GROMACS .gro file of C-alpha atoms in nm:
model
  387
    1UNK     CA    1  -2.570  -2.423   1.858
    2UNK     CA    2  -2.375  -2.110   1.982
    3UNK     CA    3  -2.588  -1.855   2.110
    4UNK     CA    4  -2.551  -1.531   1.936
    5UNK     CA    5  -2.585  -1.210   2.125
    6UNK     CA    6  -2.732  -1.028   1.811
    7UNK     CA    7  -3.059  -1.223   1.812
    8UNK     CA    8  -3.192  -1.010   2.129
    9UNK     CA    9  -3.096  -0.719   1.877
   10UNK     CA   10  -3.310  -0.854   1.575
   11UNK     CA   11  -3.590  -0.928   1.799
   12UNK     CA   12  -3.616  -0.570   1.968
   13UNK     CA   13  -3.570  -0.405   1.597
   14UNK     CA   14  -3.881  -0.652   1.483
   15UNK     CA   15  -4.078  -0.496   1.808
   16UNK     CA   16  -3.965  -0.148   1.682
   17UNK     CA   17  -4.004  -0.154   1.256
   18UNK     CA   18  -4.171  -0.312   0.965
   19UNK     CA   19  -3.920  -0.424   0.834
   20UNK     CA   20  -3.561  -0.556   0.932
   21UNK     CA   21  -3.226  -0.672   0.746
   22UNK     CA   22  -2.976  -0.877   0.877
   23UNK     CA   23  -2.641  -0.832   0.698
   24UNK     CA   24  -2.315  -0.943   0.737
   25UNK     CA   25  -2.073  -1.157   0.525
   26UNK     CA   26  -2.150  -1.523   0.401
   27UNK     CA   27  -2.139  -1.834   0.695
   28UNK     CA   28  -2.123  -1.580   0.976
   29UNK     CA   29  -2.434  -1.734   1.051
   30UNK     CA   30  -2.711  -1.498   0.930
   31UNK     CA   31  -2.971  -1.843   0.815
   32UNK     CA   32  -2.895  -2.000   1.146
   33UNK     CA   33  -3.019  -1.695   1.313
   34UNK     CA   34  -3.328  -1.673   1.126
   35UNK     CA   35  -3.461  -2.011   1.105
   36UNK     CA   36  -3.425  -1.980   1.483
   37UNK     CA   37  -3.651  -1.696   1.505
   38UNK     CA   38  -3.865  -1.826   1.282
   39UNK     CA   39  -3.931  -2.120   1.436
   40UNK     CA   40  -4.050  -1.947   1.735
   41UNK     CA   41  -4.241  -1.744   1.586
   42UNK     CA   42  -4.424  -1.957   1.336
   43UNK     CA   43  -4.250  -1.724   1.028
   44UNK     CA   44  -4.236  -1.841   0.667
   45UNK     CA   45  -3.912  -1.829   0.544
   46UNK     CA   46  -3.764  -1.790   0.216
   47UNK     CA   47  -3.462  -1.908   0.029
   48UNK     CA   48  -3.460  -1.701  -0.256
   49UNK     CA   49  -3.136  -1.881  -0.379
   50UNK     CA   50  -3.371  -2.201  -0.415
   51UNK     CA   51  -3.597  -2.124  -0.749
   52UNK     CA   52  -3.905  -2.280  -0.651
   53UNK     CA   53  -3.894  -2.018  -0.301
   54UNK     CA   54  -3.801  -1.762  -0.580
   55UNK     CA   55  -4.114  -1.864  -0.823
   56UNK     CA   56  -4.388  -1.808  -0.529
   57UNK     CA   57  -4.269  -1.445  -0.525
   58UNK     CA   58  -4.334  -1.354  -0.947
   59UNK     CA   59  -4.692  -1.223  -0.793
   60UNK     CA   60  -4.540  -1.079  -0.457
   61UNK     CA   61  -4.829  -0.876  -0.336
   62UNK     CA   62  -5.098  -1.191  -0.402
   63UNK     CA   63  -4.836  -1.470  -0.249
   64UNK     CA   64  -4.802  -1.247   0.045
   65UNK     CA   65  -5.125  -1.151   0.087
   66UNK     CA   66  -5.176  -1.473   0.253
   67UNK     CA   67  -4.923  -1.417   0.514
   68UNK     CA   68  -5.029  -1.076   0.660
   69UNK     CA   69  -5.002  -1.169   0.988
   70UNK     CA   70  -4.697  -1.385   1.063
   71UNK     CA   71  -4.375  -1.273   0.983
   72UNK     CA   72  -4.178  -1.345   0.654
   73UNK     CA   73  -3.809  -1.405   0.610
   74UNK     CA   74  -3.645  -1.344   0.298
   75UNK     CA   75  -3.295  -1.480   0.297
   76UNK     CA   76  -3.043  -1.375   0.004
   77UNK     CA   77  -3.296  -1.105  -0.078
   78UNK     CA   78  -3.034  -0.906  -0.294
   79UNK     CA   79  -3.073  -1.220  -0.531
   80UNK     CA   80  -3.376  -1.037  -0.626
   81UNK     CA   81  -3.331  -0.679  -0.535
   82UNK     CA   82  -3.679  -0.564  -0.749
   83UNK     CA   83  -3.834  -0.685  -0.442
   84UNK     CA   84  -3.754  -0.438  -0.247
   85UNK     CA   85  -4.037  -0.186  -0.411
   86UNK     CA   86  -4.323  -0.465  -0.370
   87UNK     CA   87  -4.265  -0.500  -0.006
   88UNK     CA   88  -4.271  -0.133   0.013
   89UNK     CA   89  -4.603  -0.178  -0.097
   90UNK     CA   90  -4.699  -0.404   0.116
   91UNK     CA   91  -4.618  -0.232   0.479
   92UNK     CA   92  -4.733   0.043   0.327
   93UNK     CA   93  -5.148  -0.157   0.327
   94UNK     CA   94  -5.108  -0.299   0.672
   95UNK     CA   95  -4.833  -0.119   0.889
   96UNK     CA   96  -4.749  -0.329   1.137
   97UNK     CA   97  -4.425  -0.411   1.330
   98UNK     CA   98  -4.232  -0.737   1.268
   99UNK     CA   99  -4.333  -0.785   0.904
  100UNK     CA  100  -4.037  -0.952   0.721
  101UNK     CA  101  -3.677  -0.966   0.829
  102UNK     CA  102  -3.443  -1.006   0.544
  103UNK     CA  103  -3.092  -1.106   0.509
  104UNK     CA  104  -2.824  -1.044   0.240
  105UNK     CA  105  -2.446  -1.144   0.231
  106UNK     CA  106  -2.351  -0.805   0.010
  107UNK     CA  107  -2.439  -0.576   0.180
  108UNK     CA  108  -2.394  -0.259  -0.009
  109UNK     CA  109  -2.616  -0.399  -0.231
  110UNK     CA  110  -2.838  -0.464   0.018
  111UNK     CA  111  -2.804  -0.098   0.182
  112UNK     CA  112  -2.829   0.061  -0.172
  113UNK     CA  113  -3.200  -0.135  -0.341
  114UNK     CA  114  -3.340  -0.122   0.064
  115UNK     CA  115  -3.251   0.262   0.127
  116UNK     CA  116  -3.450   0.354  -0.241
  117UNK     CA  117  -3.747   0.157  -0.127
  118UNK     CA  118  -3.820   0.112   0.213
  119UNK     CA  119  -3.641   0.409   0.390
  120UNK     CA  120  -3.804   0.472   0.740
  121UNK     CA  121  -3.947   0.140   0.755
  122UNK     CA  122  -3.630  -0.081   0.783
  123UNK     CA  123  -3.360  -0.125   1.031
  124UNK     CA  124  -3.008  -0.265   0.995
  125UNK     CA  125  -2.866  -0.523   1.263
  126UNK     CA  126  -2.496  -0.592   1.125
  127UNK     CA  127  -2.386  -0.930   1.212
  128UNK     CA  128  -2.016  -1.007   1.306
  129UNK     CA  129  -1.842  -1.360   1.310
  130UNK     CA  130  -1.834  -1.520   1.680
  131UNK     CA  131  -1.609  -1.239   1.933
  132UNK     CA  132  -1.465  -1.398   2.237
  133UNK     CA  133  -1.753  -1.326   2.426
  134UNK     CA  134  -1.952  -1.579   2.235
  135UNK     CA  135  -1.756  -1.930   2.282
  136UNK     CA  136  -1.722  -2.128   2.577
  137UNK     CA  137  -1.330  -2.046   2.726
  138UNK     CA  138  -1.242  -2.322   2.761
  139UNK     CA  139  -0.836  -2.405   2.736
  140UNK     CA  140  -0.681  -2.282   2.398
  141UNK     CA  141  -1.034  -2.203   2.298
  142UNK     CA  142  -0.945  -1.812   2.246
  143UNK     CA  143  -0.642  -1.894   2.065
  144UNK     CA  144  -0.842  -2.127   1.811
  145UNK     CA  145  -1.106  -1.822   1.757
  146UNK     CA  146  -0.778  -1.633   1.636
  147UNK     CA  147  -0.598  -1.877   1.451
  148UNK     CA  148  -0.932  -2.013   1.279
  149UNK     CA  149  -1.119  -1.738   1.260
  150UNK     CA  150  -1.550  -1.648   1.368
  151UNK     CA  151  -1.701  -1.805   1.124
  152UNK     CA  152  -1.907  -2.064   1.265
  153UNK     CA  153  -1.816  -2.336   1.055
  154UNK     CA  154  -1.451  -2.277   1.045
  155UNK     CA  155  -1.419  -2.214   1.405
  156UNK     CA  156  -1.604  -2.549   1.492
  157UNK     CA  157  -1.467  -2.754   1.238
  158UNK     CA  158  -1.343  -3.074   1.394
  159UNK     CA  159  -0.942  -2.958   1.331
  160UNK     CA  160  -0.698  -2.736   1.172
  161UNK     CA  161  -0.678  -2.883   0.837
  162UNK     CA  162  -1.095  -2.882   0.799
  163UNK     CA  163  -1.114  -2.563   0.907
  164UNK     CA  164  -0.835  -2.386   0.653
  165UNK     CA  165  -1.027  -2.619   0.349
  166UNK     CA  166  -1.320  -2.426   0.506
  167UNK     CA  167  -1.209  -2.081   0.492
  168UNK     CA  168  -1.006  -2.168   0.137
  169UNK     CA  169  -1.346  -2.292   0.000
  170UNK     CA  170  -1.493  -1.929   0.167
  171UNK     CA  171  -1.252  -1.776  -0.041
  172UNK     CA  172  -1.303  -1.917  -0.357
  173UNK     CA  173  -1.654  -1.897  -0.334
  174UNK     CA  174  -1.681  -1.514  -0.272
  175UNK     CA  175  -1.429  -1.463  -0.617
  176UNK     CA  176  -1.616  -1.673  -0.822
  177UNK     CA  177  -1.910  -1.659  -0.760
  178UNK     CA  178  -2.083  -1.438  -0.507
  179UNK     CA  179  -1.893  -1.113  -0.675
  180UNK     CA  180  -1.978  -1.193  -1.030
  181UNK     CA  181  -2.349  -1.224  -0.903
  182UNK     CA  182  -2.390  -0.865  -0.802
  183UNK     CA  183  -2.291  -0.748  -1.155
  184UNK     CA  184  -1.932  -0.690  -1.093
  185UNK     CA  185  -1.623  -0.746  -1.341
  186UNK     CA  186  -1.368  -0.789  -1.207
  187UNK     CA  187  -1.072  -1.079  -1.291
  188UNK     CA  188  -1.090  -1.325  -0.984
  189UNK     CA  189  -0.762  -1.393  -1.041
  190UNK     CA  190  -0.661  -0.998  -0.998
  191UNK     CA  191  -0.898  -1.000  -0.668
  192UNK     CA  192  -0.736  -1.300  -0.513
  193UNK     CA  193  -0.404  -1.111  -0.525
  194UNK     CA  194  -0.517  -0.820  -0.367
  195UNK     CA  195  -0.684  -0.974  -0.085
  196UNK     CA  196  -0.395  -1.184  -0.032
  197UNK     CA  197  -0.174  -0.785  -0.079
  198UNK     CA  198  -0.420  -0.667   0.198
  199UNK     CA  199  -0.365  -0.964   0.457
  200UNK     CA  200   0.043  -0.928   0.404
  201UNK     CA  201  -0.013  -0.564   0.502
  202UNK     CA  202  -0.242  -0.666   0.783
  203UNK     CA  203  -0.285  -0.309   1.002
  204UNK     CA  204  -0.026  -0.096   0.766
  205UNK     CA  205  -0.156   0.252   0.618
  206UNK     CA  206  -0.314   0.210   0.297
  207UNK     CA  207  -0.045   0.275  -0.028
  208UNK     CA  208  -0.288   0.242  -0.291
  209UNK     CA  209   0.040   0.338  -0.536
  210UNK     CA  210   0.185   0.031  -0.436
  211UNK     CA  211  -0.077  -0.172  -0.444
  212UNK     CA  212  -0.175  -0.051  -0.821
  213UNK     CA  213   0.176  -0.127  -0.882
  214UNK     CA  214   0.146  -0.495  -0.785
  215UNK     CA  215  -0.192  -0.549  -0.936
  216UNK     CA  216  -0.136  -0.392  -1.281
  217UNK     CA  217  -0.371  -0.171  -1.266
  218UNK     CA  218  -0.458   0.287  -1.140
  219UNK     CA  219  -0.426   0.339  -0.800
  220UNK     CA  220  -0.803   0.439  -0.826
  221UNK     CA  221  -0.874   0.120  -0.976
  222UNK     CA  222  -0.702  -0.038  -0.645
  223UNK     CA  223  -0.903   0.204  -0.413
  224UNK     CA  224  -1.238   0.079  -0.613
  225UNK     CA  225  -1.122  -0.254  -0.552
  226UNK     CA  226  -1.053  -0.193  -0.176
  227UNK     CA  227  -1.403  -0.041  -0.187
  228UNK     CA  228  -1.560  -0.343  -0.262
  229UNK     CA  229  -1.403  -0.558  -0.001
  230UNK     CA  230  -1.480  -0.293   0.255
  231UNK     CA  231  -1.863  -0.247   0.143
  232UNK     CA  232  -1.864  -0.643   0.151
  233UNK     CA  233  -1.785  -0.608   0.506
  234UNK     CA  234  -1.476  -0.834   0.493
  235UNK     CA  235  -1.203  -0.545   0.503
  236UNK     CA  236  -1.179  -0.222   0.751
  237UNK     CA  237  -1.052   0.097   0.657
  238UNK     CA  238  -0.915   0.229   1.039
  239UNK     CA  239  -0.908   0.582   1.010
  240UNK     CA  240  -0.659   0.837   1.163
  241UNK     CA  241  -0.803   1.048   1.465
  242UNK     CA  242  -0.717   1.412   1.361
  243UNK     CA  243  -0.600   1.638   1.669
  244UNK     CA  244  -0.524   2.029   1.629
  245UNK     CA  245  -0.216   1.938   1.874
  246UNK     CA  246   0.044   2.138   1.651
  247UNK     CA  247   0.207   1.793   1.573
  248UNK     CA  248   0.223   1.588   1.247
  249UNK     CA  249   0.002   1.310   1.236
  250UNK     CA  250  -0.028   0.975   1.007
  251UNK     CA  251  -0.273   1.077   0.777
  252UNK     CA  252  -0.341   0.746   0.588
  253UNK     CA  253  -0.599   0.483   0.739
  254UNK     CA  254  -0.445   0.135   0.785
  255UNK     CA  255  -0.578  -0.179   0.675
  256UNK     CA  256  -0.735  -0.473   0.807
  257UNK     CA  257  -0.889  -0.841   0.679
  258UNK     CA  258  -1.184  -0.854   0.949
  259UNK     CA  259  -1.133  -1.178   0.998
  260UNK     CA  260  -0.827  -1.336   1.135
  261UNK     CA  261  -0.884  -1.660   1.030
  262UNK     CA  262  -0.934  -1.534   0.664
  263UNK     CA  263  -0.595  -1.356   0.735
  264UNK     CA  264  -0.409  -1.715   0.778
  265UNK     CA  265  -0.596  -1.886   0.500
  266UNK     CA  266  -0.453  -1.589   0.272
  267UNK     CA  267  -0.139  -1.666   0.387
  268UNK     CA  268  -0.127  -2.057   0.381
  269UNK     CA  269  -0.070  -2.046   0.800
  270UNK     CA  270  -0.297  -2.399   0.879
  271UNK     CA  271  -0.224  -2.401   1.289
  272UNK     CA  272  -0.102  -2.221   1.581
  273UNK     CA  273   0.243  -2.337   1.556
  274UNK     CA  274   0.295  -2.200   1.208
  275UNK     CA  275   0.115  -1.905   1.274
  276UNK     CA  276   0.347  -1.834   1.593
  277UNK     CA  277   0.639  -1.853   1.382
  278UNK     CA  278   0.473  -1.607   1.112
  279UNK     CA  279   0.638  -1.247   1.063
  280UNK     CA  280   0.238  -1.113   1.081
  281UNK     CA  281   0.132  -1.265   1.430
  282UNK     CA  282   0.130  -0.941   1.575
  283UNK     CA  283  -0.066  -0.742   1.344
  284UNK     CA  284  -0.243  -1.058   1.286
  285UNK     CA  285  -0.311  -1.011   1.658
  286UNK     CA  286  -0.397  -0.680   1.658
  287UNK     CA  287  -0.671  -0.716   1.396
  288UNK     CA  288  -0.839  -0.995   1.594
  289UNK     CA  289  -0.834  -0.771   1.935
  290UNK     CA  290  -0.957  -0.472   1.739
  291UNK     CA  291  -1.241  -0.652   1.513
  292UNK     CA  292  -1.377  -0.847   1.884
  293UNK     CA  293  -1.383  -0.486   2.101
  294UNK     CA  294  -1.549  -0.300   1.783
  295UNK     CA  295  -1.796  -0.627   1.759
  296UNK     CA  296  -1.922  -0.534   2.140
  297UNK     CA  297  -1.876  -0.185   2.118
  298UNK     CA  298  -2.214   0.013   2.208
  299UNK     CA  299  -2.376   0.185   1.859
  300UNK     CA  300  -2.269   0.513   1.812
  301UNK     CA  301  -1.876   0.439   1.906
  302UNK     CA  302  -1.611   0.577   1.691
  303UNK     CA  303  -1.294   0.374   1.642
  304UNK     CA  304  -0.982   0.543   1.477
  305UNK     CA  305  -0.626   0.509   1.571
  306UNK     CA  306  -0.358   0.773   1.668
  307UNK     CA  307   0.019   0.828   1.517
  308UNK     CA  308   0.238   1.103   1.571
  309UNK     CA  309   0.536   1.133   1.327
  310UNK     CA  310   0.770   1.182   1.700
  311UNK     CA  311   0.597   0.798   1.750
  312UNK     CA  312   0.360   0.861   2.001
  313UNK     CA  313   0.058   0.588   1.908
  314UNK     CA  314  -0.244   0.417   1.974
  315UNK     CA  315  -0.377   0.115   1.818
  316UNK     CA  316  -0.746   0.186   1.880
  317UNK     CA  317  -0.898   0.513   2.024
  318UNK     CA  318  -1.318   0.487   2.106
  319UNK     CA  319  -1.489   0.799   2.107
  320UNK     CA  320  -1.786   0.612   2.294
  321UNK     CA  321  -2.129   0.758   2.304
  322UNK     CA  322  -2.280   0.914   2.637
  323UNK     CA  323  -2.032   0.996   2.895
  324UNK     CA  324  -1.791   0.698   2.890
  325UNK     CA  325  -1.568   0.959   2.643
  326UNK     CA  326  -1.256   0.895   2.475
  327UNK     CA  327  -1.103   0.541   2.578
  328UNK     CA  328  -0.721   0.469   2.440
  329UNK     CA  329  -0.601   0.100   2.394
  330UNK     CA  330  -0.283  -0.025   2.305
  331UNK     CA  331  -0.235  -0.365   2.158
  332UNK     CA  332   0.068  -0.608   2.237
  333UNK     CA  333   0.104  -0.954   2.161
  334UNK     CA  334   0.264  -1.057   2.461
  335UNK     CA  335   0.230  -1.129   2.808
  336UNK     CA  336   0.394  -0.822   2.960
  337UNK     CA  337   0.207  -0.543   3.033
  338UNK     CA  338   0.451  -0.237   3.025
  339UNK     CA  339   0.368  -0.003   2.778
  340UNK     CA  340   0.527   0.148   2.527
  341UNK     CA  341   0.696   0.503   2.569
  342UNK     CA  342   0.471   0.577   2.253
  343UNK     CA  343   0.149   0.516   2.475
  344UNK     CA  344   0.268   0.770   2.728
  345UNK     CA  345   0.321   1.009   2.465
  346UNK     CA  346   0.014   0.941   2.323
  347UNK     CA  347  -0.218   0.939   2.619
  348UNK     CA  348  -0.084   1.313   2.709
  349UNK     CA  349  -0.216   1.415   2.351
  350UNK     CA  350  -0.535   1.206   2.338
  351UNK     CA  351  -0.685   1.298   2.744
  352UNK     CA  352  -0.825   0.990   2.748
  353UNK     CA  353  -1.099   0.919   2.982
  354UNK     CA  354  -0.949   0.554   3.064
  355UNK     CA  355  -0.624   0.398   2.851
  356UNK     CA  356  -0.556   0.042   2.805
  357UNK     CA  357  -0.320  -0.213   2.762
  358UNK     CA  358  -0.466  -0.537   2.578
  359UNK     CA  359  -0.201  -0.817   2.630
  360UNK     CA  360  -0.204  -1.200   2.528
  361UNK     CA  361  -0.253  -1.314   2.891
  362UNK     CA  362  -0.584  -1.302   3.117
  363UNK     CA  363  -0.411  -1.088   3.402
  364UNK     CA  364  -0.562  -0.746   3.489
  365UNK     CA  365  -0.311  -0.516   3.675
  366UNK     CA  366  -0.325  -0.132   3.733
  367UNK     CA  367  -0.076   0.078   3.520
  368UNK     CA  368  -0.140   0.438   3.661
  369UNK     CA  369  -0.512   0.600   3.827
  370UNK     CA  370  -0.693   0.575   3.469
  371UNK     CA  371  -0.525   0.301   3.274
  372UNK     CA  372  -0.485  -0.071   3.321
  373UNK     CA  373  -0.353  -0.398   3.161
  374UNK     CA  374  -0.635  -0.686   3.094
  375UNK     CA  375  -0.691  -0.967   2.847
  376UNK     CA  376  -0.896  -0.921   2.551
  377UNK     CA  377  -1.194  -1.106   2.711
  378UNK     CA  378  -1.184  -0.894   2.998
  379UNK     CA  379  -1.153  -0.544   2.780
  380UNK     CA  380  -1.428  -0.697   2.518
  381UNK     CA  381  -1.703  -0.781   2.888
  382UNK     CA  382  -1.605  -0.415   2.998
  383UNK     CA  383  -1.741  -0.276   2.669
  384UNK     CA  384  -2.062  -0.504   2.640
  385UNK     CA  385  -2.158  -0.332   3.020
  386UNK     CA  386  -2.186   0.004   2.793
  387UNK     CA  387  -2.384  -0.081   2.552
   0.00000   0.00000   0.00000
């Protein structure tokens, strides 16, 4: 089993709060987690998919009664979201740390039933898929975390071809079912398309006219639809970092699929080869750099990019918390670490603290006093030392 950093972050939140929830996307690995903590620490845990774990909890407060002093986990707990006012109930008799940890793939569901019932005694720990700092590197193992993806099970399936039927299956599964289950109507069909809209656009500004366009439907229909993918945590709205610099700047957020291996499964790109050839390995690039530094970056941090319409631009600007400041990274998918006259440009409007230059290879050279080129390990290792 791969070791995920988070669980030293569940465990401290259990030490801290009544109650915690786990959330994150489906197969990122949320069960694994838990059944691992609650094996050591002697936790009953719940499947509330499974109807006989969901029939012990019609009488909540009596069933749980019985396990007042060992913690509970409640997996899929947005399956039954009345829930959330019983265990309110519950800490409320005996308030104690490390009562139940919950987890829930939709997580604005999750956010909306919790925050009613249990706000100030529940805290969030947002899991990611695997980052590069999680998997053994190993040769071509950081290139199979892009082209497959962090999803556990696709990035450790035993090839290509398993691994796309994996993330196809993910897919599918999310349209049809998973979506429908929190109450929502919309045509899978009309969802598929935009998804697959979304990864073709991989890191362009959001055109929600053109999107409408394509789907047949308002362009606030396509925002509420964007909305939902975002809230599921499986798309990222970047937004523009405003500057009173007497310059115009982008104004639209771009786009990303979190996940790059979701990207090539929504393209049809199976391998490396195929994907190399592809007219959206950079940006496909570019989303997998940005999604592993915002996956280690300390809480607090503020990620936006920077465009000015004379092209000065930044792929990724951190506001980080504390005194590391503002830190400016370009992206290139490439070996070669010159920059980009737009960086220059950019870095004399931004004053960044430190600038960057992310590049495909593992190399770290200087660039000027306060920037430097590294590999995306490298840049992700500096950012886990701040948090």
């Amino acid at each position: 089993m791969i070791v995920r950093r988070i669980k030293t972050q569940v465990v401290e939140a259990l030490e801290r709060q009544a109650a915690v929830a786990l959330i994150g996307p489906r197969q990122v690995g949320k069960t694994t987690l838990a059944q691992d903590i609650a094996e050591e620490r002697d936790a009953l845990y719940l499947d509330l998919e499974n109807p006989d774990d969901r029939a012990k909890l019609s009488n909540p407060g009596l069933f749980l009664k019985h396990y007042e002093d060992r913690l509970v986990v409640l997996d899929e707990i947005h399956r039954t979201p009345e829930l959330f006012q019983s265990l309110r109930g519950i800490i409320d008799q005996g308030r104690r740390t490390g009562r139940f940890l919950v987890l829930g793939s939709a997580s604005m569901d999750l956010l909306r039933q919790s925050g009613e019932s249990l706000a100030g005694r529940i805290e969030y720990v947002d899991m990611q898929p695997l980052d590069v700092t999680e998997v053994d590197g190993g040769e071509g193992v950081y290139d199979r975390l892009w082209v497959r993806g962090g999803f556990p099970d696709s990035f450790l399936a035993g090839n290509d071809q398993d691994s796309l039927k994996r993330r196809t299956s993910f897919i599918r599964t999310y349209l049809e079912r998973d979506i429908p289950q929190l109450g929502l109507r919309i045509p899978a069909e009309t969802l598929r398309r935009l998804w697959t809209m979304l990864a073709h656009m991989q890191g362009a500004p959001v055109n929600a006219s053109q999107l409408a366009a394509g789907l047949s439907v308002s362009a606030p229909t396509a925002n509420k639809y964007i909305d939902l993918l975002v809230d599921l945590l499986l798309v990222r709205r970047l937004p523009p970092l405003f500057l009173n610099i007497g310059k115009r700047l982008m104004k639209s957020p771009r786009i990303y699929v979190r996940d790059s291996g979701l990207v090539h499964a929504l393209l049809g790109i199976g391998d490396y080869d195929a994907l190399a050839g592809h007219p959206v390995v950079g940006a496909s690039w570019e989303g997998f750099v940005i999604e592993n530094l915002l996956s280690v970056a300390p809480d607090g941090t503020q990620a936006s990019f920077f465009r000015t319409s004379a092209g000065a631009e930044m792929d990724l600007v951190l506001d980080l918390p504390g005194r590391a400041g503002r830190w400016a990274i370009e992206i290139k998918r490439s070996v070669s670490t010159k920059p980009t006259k737009g960086f220059y440009q950019a870095c004399e409007d931004l004053g960044p603290a430190k600038a960057f230059v992310i590049h495909a290879g593992t190399e770290r050279s200087p660039l000027s006093k306060d920037a430097h080129a590294m590999g995306v390990l490298e840049m992700a290792q500096t950012l886990l030392q701040l948090a």
